[in-house]
Short mmCIF file of C-alpha atoms in Angstrom, two decimals:
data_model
loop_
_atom_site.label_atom_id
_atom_site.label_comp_id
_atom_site.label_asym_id
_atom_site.label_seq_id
_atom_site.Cartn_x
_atom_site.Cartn_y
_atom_site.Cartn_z
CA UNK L 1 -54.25 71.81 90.14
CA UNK L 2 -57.44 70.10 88.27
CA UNK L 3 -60.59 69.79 89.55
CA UNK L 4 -61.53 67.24 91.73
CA UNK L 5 -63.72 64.79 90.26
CA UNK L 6 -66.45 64.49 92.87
CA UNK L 7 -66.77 68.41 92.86
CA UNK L 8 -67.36 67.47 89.47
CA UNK L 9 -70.02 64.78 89.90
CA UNK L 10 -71.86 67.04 92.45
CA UNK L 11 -71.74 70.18 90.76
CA UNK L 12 -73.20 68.84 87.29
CA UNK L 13 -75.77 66.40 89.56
CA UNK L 14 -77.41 69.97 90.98
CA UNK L 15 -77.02 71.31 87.63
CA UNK L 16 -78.68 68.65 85.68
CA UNK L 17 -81.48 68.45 88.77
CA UNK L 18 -81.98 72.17 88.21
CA UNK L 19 -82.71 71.56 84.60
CA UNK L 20 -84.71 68.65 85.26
CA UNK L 21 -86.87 70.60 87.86
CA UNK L 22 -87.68 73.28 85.34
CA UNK L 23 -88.49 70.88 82.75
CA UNK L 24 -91.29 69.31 84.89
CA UNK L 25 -92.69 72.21 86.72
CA UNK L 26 -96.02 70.90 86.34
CA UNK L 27 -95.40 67.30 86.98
CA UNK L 28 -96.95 66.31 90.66
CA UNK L 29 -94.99 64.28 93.09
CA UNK L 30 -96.20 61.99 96.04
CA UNK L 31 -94.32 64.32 98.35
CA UNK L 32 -93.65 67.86 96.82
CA UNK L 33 -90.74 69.61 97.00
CA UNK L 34 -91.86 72.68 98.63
CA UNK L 35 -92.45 69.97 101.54
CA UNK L 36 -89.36 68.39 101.04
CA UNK L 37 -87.25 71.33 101.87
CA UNK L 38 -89.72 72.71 104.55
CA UNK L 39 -91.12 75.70 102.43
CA UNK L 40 -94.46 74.03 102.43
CA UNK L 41 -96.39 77.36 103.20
CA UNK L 42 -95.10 78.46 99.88
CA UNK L 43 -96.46 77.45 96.46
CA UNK L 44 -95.13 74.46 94.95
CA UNK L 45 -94.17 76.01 91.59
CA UNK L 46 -92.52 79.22 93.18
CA UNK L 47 -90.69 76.90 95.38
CA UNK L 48 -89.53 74.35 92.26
CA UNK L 49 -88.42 77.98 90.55
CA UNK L 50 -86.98 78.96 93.46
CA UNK L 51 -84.66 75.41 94.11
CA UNK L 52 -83.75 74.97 90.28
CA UNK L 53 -82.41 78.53 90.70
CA UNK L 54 -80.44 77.90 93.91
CA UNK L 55 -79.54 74.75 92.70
CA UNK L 56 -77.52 76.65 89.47
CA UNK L 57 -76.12 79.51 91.24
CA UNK L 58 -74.84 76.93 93.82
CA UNK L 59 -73.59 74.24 91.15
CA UNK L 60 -71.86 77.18 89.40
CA UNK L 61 -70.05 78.14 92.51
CA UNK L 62 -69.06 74.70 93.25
CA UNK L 63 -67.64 73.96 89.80
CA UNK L 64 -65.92 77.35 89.82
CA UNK L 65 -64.37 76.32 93.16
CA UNK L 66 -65.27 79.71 94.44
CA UNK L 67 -65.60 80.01 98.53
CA UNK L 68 -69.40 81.05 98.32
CA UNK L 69 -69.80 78.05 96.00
CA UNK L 70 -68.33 75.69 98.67
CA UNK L 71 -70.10 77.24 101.40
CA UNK L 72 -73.67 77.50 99.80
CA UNK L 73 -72.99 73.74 99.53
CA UNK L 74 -72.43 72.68 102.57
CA UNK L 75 -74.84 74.61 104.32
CA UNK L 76 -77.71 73.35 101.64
CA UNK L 77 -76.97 69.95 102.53
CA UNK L 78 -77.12 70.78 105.94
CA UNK L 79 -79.94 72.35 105.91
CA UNK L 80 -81.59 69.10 103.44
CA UNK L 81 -80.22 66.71 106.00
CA UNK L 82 -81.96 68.12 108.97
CA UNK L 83 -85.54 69.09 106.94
CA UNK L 84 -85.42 65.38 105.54
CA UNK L 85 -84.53 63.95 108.45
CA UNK L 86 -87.51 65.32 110.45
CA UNK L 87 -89.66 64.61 107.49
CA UNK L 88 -88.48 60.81 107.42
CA UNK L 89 -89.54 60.50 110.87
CA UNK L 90 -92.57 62.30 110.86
CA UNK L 91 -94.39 61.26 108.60
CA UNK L 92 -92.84 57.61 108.29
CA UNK L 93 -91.99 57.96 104.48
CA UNK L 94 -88.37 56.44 103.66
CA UNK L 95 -87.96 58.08 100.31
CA UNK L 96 -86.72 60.77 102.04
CA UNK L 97 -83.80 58.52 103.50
CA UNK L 98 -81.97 58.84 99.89
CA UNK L 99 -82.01 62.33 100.23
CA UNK L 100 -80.38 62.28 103.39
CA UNK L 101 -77.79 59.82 101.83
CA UNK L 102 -76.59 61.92 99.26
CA UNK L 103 -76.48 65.37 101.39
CA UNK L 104 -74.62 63.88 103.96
CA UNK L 105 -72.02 62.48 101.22
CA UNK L 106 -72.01 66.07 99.83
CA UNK L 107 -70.79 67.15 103.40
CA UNK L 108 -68.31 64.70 103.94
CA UNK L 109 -67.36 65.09 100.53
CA UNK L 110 -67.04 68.73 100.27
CA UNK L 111 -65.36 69.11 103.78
CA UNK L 112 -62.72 66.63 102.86
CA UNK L 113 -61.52 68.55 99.70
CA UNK L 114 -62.25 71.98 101.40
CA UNK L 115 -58.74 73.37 101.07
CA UNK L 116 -59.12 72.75 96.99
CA UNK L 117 -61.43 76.07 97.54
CA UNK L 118 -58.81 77.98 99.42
CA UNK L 119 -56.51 77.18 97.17
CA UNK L 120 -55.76 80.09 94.44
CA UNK L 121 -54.54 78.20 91.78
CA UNK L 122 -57.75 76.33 91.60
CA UNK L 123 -60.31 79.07 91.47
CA UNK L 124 -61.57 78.55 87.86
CA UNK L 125 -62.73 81.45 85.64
CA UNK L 126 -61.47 83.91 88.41
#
């Protein structure tokens, strides 16, 4: 059994966001991202190292169709949904609403084709 193709689209978005986020570790934002995933008592450019290497180890998972991988997913975008969430209404800033968007198609996503991780013919590079 192939991959899925969203699994695909997801996994090489975080993986190409992870690169991204390294490339411009000293580019400011109007909202940083230590804020935006509710680690703002920790320095911005620990927390941008921090996310870009999440953000592989979890894309690498995903793609892999490993368990952890589908599990570090959903409970990422979880966790994104909720911080943004409060964010959004906090602080009135509906930028954050596209983040929301996209983690809670992730969920839906990623539950839906949850048995293509529990499958064994599709673990990849097992």
């Amino acid at each position: 059994m192939k991959r899925p193709k969203g699994i695909t689209i997801i996994g090489y978005y975080y993986m190409f966001g992870a690169i991204v986020l390294l490339f411009t570790l000293g580019v400011e934002q109007d909202i940083n991202i230590n804020v935006r995933v509710g680690l703002a008592f920790l320095p911005e450019l620990k927390v941008k190292i921090l996310i870009s290497l999440l953000w592989i180890v979890m894309s690498y998972g995903y793609l892999k169709m490993k368990r952890w991988g589908y599990w570090l997913m959903i409970i990422y975008s979880i966790y994104v949904t909720v911080i943004n969430g409060s964010l959004a209404l906090s602080i009135q800033n509906y930028i954050l609403t596209g983040n929301i968007v996209f983690s809670l198609i992730v969920i839906v996503y990623t539950f839906n084709e949850r048995l293509s991780f529990y499958s064994k013919s599709t673990e990849f590079g097992s």
